[in-house]
Short mmCIF file of C-alpha atoms and ligand atoms in Angstrom, two decimals:
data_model
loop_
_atom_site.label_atom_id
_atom_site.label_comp_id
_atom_site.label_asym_id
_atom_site.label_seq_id
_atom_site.Cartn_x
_atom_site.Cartn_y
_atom_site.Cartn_z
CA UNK A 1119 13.64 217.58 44.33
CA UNK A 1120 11.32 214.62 45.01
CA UNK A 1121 8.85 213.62 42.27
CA UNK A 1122 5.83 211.04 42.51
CA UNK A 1123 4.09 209.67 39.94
CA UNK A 1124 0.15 207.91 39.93
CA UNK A 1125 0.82 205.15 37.39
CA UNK A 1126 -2.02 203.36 36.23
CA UNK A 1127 -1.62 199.69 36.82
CA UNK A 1128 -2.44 196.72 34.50
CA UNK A 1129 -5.89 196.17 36.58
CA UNK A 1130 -8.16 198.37 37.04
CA UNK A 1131 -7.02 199.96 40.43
CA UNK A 1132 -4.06 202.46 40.83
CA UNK A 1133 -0.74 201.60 42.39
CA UNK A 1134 1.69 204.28 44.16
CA UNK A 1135 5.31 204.59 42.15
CA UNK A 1136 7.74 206.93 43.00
CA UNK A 1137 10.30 206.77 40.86
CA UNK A 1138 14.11 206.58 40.91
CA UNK A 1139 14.03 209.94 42.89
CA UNK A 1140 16.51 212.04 44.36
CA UNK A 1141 15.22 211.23 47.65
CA UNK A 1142 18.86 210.25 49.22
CA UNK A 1143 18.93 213.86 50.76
CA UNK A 1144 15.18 214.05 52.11
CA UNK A 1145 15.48 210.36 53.75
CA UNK A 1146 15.94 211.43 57.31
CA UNK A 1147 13.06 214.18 56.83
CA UNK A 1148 10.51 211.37 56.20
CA UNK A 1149 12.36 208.95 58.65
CA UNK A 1150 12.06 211.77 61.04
CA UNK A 1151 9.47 214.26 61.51
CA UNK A 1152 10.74 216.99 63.30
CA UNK A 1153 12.74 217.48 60.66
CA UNK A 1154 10.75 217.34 57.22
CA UNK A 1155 8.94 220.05 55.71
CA UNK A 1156 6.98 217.37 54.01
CA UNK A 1157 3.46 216.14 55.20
CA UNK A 1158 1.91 212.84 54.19
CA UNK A 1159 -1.72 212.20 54.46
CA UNK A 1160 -4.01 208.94 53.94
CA UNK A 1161 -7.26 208.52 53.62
CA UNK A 1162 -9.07 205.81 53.19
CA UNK A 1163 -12.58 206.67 52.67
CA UNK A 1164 -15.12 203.27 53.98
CA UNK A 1165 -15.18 200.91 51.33
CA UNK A 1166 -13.03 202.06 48.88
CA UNK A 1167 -9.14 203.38 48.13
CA UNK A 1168 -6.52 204.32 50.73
CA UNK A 1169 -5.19 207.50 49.19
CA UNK A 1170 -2.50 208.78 50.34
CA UNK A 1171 -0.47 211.99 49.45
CA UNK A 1172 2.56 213.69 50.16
CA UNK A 1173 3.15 217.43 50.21
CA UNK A 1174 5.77 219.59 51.01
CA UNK A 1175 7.38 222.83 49.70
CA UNK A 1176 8.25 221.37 46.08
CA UNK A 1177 6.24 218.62 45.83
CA UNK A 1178 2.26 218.03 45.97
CA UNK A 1179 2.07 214.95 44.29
CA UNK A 1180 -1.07 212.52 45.12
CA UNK A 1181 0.00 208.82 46.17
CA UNK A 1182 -2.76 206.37 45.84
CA UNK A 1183 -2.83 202.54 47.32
CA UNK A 1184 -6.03 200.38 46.36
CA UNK A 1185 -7.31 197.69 48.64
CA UNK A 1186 -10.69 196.96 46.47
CA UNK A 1187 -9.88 193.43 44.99
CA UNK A 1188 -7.61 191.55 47.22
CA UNK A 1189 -6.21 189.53 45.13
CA UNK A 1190 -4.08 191.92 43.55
CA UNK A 1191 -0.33 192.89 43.83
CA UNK A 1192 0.60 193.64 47.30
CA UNK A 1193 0.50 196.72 48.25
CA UNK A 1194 2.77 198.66 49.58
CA UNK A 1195 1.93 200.78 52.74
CA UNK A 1196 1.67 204.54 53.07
CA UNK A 1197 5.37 206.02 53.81
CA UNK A 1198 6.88 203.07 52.37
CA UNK A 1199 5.44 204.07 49.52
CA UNK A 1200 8.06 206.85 48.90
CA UNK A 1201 10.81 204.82 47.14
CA UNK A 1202 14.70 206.34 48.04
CA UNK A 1203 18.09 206.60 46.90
CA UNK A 1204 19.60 203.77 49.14
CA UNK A 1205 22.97 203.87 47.16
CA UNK A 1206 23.57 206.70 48.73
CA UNK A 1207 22.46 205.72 51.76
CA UNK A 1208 24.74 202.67 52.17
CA UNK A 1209 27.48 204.57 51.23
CA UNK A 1210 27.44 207.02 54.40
CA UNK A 1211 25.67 204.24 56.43
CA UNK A 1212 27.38 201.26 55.23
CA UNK A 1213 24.63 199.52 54.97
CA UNK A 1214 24.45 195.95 53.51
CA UNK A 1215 22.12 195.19 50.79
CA UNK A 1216 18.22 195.07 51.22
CA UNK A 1217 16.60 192.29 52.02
CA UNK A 1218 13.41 190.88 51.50
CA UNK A 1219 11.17 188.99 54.60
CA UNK A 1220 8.00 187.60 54.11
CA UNK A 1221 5.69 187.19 57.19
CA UNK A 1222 2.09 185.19 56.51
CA UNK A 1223 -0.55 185.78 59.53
CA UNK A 1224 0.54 189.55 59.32
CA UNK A 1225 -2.07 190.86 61.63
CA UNK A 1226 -1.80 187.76 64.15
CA UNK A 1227 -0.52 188.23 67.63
CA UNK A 1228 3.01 186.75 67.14
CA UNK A 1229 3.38 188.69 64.25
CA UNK A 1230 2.44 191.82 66.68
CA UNK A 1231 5.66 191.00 68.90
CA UNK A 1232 7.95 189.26 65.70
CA UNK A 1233 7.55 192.49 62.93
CA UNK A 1234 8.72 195.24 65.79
CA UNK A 1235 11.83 193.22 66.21
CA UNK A 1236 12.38 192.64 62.39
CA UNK A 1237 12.24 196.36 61.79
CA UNK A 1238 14.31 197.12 64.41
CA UNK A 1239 17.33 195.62 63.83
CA UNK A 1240 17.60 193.32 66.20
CA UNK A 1241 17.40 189.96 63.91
CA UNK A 1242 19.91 191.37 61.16
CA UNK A 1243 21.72 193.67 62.39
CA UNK A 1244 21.78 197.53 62.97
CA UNK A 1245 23.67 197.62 59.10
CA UNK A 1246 20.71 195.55 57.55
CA UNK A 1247 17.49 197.54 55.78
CA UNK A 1248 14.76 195.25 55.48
CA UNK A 1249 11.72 194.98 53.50
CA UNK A 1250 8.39 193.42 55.23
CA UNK A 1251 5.89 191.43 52.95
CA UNK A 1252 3.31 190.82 54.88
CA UNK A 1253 0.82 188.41 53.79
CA UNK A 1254 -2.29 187.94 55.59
CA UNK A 1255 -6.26 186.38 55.23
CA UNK A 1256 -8.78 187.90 53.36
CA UNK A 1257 -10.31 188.61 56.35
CA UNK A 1258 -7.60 190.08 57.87
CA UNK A 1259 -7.12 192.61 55.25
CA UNK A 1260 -8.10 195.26 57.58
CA UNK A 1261 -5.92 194.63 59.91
CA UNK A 1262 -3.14 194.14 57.89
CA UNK A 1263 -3.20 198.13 57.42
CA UNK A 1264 -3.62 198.84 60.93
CA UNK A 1265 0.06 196.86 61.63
CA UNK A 1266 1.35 198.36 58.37
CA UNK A 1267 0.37 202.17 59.93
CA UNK A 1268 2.39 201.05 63.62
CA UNK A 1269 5.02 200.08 61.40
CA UNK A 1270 4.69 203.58 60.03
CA UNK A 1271 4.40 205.32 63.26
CA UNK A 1272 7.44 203.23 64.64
CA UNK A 1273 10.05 205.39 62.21
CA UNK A 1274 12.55 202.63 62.26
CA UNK A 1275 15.49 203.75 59.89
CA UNK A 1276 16.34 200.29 58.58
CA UNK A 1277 12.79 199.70 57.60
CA UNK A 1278 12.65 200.64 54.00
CA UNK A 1279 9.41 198.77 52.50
CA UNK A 1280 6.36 197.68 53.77
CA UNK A 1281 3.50 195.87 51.30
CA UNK A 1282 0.79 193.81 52.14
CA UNK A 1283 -1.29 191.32 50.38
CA UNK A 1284 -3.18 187.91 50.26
CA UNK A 1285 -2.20 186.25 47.27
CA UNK A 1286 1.39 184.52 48.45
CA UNK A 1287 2.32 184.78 44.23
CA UNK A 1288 2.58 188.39 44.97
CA UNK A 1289 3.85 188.56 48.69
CA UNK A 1290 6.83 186.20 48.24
CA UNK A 1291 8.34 187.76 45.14
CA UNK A 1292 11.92 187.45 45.25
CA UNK A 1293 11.54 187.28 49.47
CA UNK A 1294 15.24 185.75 50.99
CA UNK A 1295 12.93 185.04 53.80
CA UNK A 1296 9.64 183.00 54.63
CA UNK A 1297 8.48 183.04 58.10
CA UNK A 1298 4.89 181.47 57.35
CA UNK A 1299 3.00 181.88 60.66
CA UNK A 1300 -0.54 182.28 59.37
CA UNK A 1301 -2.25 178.81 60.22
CA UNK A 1302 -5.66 178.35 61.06
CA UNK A 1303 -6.46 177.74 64.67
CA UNK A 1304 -7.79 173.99 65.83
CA UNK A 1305 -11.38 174.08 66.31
CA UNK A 1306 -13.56 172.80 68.72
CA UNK A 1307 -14.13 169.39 68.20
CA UNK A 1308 -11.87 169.08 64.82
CA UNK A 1309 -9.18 166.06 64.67
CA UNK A 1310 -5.75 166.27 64.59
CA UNK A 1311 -6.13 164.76 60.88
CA UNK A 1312 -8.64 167.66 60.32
CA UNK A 1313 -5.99 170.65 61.60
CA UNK A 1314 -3.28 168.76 59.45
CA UNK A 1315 -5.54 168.85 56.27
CA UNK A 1316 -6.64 171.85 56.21
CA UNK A 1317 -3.69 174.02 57.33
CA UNK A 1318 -1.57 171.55 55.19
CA UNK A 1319 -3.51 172.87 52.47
CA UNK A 1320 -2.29 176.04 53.13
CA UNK A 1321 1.26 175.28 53.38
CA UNK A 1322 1.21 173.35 49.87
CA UNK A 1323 -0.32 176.29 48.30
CA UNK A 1324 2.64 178.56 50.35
CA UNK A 1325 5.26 176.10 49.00
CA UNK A 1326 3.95 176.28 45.52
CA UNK A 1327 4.27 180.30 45.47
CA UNK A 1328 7.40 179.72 47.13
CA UNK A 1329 8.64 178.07 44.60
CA UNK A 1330 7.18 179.76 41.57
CA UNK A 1331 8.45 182.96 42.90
CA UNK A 1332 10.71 183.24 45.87
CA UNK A 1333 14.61 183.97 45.44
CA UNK A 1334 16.05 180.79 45.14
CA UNK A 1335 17.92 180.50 48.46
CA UNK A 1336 15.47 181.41 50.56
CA UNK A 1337 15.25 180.32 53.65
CA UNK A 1338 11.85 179.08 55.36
CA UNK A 1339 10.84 179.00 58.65
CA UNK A 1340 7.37 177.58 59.54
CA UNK A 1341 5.42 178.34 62.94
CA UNK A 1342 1.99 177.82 62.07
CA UNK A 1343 0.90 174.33 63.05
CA UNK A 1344 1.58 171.37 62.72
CA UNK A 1345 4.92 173.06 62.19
CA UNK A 1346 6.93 169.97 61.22
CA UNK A 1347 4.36 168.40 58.93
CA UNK A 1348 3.53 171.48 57.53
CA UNK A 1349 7.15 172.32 56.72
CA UNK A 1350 7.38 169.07 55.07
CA UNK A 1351 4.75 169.48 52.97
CA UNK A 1352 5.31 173.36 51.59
CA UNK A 1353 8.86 172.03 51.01
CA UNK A 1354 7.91 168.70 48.73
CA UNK A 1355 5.28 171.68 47.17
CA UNK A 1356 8.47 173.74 46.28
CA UNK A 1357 10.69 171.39 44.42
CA UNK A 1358 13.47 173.80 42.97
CA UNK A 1359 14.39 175.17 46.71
CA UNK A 1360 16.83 173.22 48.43
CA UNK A 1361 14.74 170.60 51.45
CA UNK A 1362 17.34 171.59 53.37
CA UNK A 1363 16.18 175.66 53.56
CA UNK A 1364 13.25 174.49 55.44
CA UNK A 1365 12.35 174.34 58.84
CA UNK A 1366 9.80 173.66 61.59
CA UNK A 1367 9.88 176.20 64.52
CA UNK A 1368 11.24 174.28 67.77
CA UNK A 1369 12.60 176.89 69.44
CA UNK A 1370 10.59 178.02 71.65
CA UNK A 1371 10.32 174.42 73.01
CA UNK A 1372 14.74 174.64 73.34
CA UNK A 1373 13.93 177.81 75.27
CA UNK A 1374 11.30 176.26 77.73
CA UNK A 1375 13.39 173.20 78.21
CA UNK A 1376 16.34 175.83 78.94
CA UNK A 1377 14.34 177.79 81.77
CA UNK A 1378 13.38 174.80 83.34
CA UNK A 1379 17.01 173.12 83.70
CA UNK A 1380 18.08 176.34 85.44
CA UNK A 1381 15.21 176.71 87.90
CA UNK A 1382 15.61 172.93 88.97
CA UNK A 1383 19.67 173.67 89.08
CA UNK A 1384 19.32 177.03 90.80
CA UNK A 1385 21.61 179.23 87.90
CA UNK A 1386 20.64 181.50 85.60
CA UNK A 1387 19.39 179.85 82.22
CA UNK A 1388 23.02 181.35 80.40
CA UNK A 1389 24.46 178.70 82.00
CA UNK A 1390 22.20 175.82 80.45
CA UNK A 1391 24.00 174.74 76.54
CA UNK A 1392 23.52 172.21 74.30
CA UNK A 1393 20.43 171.52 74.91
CA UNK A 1394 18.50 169.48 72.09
CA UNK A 1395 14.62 169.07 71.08
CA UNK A 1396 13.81 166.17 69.32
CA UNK A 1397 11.39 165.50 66.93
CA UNK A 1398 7.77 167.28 66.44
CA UNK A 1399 6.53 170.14 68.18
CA UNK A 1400 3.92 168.17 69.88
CA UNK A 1401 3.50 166.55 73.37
CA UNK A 1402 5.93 163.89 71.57
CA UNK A 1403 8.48 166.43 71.75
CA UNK A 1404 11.92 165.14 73.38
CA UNK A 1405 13.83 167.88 75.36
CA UNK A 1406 16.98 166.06 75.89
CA UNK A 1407 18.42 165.96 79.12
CA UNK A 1408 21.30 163.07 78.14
CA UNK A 1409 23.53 165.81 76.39
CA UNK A 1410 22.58 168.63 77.88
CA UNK A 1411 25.07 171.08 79.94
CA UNK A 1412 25.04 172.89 82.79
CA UNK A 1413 27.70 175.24 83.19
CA UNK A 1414 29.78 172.84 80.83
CA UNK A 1415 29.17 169.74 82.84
CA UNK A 1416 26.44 166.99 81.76
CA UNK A 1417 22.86 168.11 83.32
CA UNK A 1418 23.03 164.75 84.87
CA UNK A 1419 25.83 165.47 86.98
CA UNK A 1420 24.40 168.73 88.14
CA UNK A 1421 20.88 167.38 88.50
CA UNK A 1422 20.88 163.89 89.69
CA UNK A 1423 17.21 163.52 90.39
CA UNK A 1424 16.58 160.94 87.23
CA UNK A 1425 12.97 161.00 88.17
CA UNK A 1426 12.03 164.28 87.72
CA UNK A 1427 14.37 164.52 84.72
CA UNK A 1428 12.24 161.33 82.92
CA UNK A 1429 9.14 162.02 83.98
CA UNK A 1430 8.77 166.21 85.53
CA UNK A 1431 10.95 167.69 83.61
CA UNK A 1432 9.85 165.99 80.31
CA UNK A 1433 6.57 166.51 80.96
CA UNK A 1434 7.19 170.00 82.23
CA UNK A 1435 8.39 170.87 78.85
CA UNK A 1436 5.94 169.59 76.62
CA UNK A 1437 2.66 170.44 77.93
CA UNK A 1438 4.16 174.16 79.07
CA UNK A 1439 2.06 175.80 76.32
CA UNK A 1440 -1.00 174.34 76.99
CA UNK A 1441 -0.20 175.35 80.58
CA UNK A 1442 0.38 178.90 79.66
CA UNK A 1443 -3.32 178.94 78.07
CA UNK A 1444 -5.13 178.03 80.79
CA UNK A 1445 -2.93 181.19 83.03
CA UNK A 1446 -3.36 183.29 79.74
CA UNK A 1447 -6.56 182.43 78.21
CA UNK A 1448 -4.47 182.65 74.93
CA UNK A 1449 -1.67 180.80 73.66
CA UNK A 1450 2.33 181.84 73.86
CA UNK A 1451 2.82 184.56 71.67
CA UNK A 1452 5.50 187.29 73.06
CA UNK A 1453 7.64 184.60 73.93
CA UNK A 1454 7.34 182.84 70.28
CA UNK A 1455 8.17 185.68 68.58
CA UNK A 1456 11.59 185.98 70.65
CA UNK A 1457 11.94 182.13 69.71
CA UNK A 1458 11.77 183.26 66.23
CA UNK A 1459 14.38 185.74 66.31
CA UNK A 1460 16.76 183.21 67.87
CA UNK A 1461 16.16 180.43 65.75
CA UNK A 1462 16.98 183.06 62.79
CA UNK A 1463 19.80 184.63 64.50
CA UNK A 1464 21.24 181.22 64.98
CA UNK A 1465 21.83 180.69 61.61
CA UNK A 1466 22.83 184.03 60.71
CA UNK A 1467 25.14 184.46 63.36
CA UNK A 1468 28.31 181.71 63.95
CA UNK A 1469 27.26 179.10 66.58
CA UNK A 1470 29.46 179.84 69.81
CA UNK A 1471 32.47 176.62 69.87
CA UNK A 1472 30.80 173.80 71.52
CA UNK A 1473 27.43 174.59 71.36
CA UNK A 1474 24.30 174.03 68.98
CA UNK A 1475 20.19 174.88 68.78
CA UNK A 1476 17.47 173.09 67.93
CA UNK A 1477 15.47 173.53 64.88
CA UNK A 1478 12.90 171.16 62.90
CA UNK A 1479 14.63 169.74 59.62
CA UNK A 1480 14.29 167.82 56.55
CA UNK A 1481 15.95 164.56 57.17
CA UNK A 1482 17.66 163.81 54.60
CA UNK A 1483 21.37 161.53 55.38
CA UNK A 1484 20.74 161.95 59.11
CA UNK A 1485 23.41 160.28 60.99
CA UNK A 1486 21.36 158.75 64.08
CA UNK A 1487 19.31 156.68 61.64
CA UNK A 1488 15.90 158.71 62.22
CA UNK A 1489 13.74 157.92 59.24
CA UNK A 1490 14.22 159.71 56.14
CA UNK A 1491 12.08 162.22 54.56
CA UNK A 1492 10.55 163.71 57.66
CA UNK A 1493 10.83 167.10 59.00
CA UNK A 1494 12.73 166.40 62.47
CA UNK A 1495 13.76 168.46 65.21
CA UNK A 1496 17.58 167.85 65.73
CA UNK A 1497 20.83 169.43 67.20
CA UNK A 1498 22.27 171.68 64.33
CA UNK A 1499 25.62 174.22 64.02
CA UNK A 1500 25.78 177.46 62.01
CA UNK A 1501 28.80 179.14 60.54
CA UNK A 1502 26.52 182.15 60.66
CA UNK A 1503 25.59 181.99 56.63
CA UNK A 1504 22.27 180.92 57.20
CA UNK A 1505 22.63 177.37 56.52
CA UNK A 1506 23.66 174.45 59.17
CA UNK A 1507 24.95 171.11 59.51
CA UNK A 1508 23.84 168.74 61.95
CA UNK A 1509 25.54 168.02 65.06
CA UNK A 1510 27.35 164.13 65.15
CA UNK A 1511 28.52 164.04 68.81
CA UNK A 1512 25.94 163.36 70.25
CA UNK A 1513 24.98 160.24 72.71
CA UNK A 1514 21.90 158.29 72.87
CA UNK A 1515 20.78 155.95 75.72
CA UNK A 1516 17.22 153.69 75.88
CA UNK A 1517 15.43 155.92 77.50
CA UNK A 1518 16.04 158.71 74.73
CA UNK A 1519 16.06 156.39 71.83
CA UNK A 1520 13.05 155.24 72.80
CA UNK A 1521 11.17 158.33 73.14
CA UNK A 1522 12.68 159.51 69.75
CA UNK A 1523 11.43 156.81 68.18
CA UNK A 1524 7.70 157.73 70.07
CA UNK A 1525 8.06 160.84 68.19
CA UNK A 1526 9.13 159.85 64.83
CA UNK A 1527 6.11 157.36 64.61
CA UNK A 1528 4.30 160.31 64.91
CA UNK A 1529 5.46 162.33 62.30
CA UNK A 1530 5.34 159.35 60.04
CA UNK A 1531 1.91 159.25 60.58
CA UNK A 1532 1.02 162.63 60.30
CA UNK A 1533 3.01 162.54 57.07
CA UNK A 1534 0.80 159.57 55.67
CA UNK A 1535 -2.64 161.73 56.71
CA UNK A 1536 -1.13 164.65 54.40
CA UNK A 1537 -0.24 162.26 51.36
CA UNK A 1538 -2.33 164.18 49.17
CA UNK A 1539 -1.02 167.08 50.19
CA UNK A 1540 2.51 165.91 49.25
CA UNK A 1541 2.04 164.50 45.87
CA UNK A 1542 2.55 160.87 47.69
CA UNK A 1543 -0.59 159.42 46.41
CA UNK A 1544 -3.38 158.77 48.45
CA UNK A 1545 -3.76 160.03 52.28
CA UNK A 1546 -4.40 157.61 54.81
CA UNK A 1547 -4.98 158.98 58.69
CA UNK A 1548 -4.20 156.73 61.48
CA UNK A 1549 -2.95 158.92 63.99
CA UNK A 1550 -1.32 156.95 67.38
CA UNK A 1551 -3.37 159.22 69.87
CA UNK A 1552 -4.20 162.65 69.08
CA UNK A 1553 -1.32 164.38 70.57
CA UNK A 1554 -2.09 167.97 71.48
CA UNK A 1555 0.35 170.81 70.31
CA UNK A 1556 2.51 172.25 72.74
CA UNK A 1557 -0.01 175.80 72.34
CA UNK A 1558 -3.57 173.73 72.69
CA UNK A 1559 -5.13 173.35 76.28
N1 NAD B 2141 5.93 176.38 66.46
C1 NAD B 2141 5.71 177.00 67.59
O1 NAD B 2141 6.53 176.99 68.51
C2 NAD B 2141 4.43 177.77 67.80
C3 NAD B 2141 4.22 178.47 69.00
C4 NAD B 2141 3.04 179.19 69.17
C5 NAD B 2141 2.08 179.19 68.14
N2 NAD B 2141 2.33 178.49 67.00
C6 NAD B 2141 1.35 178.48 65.90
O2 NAD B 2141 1.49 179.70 65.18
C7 NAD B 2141 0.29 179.96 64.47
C8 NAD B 2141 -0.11 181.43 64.63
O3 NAD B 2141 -0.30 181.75 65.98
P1 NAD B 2141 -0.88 183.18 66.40
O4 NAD B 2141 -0.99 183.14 67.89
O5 NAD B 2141 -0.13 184.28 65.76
O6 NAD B 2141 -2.34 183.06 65.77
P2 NAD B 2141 -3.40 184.22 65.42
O7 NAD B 2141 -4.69 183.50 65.25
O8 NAD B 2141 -3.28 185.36 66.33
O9 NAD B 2141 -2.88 184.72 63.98
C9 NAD B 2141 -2.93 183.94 62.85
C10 NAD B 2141 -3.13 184.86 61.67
O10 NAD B 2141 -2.95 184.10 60.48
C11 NAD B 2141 -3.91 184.55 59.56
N3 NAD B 2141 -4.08 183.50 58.54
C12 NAD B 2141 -4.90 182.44 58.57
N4 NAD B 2141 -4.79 181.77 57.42
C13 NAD B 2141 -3.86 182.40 56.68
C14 NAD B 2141 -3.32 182.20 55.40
N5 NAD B 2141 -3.72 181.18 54.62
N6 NAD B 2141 -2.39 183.05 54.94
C15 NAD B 2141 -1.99 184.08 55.70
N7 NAD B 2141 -2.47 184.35 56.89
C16 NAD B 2141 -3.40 183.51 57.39
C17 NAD B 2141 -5.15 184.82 60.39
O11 NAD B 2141 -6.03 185.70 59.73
C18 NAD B 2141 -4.52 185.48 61.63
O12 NAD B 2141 -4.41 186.88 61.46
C19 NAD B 2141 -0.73 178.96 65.02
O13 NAD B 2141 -0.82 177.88 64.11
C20 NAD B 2141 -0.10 178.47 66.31
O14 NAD B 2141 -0.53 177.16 66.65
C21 NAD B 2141 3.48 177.80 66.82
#
């Protein structure tokens, strides 16, 4: 018999509990419809509380969520209000262990593509239940709900939990996972330096809740741009989580660089491996062709035009996004979100023998002497436990050198523009060029 109770929170608004219930037996009647002889209604009159109730033959017990001061505890969402016995359920399902994922820019169009794959298994695993924490902008409160209720609609079984809030002290409680996308667009006219102070302000005041509150191994992965100088400041802001559990989102640039090797080779892009970006996700960005494979052979012995390989190719790969926006009149977002699940797959999944990904990472004891204390894009290995090692067989010639060290000067600019933001003293902004992102026309 399932039992709800309205508990009166600290504040002043209300906060849905359902307790410890004996909900095991009635999971697949909320999970699925045709089968329940329960009902659940929400209504969330204009201005005022979402309240939400659930009826059914033994139960009529009124469920209420409050959205009037933001700033509160997240909430969590309708259905995922109910609370069940998932003891029970892992025993019969075999089900590992809940866990926790944060997502900041909820209600943003990656997110759109990225949460649908989260909750359906494909990231963790059909034997992993998940909670989303979805953490959004005050002003996308609203819309917050409206992904939280297709989340609802969606029925996925290993989706257990849904909340949503603003304040990342309440959204990143205990989360095992921190995929901060929210970032604030770059604005007509504004400066690189202006994009990297204000959304580095955002990522300081991320890596500060991180750290105040997140489990302590979990692992970060940051989208919203700058990605690498954001990452690097949210994780000098979160000093008692390990540098290393951070990273800058390159993936999607390992992905582009992928497709194009095939097209120019004529094979499908399974056949393209090892293929490494270097440094920021900028127009600095180096795809490297040196140790890439096609088919297990160097690229360079499948593809022997050097030319467009230096200068095509590269470019090809680094501008693609901005090329995308002009087709799309928006930037990349379907395709991001798939570069999300991959770079999270590859570390929770062992990296197949002789291969590695790209991802952006704190560079710390590098081994191909790229300056220290930077957040770098670089050829990494998995043994599927959701941390990585770096990859030491790899070759370097001038061309590549040289490029990497086009993009490290960037970084280590970008890093002295964010100084305050890092607790390194005073920020000075001398940017070489202002570089577009890969996403900006
Ligand atoms: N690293 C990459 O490969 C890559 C690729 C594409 C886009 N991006 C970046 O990802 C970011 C998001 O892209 P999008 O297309 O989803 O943008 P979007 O504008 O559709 O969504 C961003 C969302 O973040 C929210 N937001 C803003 N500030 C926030 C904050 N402080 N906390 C929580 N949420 C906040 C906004 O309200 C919005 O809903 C952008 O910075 C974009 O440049 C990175």
């Amino acid at each position: 018999m399932a039992m709800a109770e309205l508990i009166p929170s600290s504040s002043s608004s209300l906060y849905t509990k359902t307790t410890s219930l004996q909900y095991s037996s009635q999971l697949s009647n909320v999970l699925s419809p045709r089968l329940s002889n329960q009902r659940r209604v929400c209504l969330k009159p204009r201005n005022s509380t979402i309240v939400c109730s659930v009826t059914s033959k033994e139960v009529q017990a009124p469920v209420s969520v409050k959205t009037e001061d933001p700033k509160k505890k997240p909430e969590c969402y309708g259905v995922f209000c109910l609370t069940y016995d998932l003891k029970a359920e892992e025993e019969t399902k075999s089900w590992k262990k809940l866990i926790n994922i944060a997502v900041s820019g909820a209600a943003g169009m990656i997110s759109n593509h990225l949460l649908f794959k989260l909750a359906s298994g494909e990231v963790f695993g059909p034997d992993q239940p998940i909670a989303l924490k979805l953490l959004g902008s005050e002003r996308s409160l609203q819309a917050l709900e409206g992904v939280a209720m297709e989340l609802e609609d969606s029925l996925f079984p290993l989706l257990r939990e849904v909340s949503i809030g603003i304040d990342p002290y309440e959204v990143f409680q205990d989360v095992e996972w921190a995929l901060l996308i929210g970032a604030k667009p770059r604005g007509p006219g504004m400066e690189r330096a202006g994009l990297l102070d204000i959304n580095g302000q955002i990522f300081a005041e991320q890596g500060k809740a991180l750290n105040a509150v997140a489990s302590r191994n979990v692992k970060v992965m940051v989208v919203g741009n700058p990605c690498n100088t954001n990452a690097l400041i949210c994780l000098k802001n979160a000093p008692d989580i390990p540098a290393k559990n951070f990273h800058a989102l390159t993936r999607l640039d390992e992905n582009r660089a992928k497709c194009q090797l095939a097209l120019k080779a004529g094979v499908f892009y399974d056949k393209v491996s090892n293929v490494t970006i270097w440094g920021n996700h900028s127009t600095t960005q180096v795809p490297d062709f040196l140790n890439a494979k096609i088919d297990g052979l160097p690229v360079k012995e499948v593809i022997k035009d050097t030319k467009w390989l230096e200068e095509e190719f590269t470019q090809k790969v680094q501008t693609r996004g901005g090329v995308l926006i002009k087709k799309w009149g928006r930037s990349s977002a379907a395709s991001t979100a798939v570069s999300i699940v991959d770079a999270i797959r590859s570390l929770v999944t062992p990296t197949p023998e002789g291969d590695w990904f790209s991802t952006g990472v704190y560079t710390a004891g590098n081994p191909y002497g790229i300056a220290e204390d930077i957040v770098f894009s670089m050829p990494c290995r998995s043994k599927g436990d959701g941390d990585y090692e770096l990859v030491k067989d790899v070759i370097f010639d001038d061309y590549l050198w040289n490029r990497i060290k086009k993009t490290e000067a960037e970084l280590l600019a970008e890093k002295k523009c964010v100084a305050h933001l890092t607790g390194e003293g005073i920020a000075v902004c001398d940017l070489p060029g202002d570089t577009m992102l890969p996403g900006e026309m």
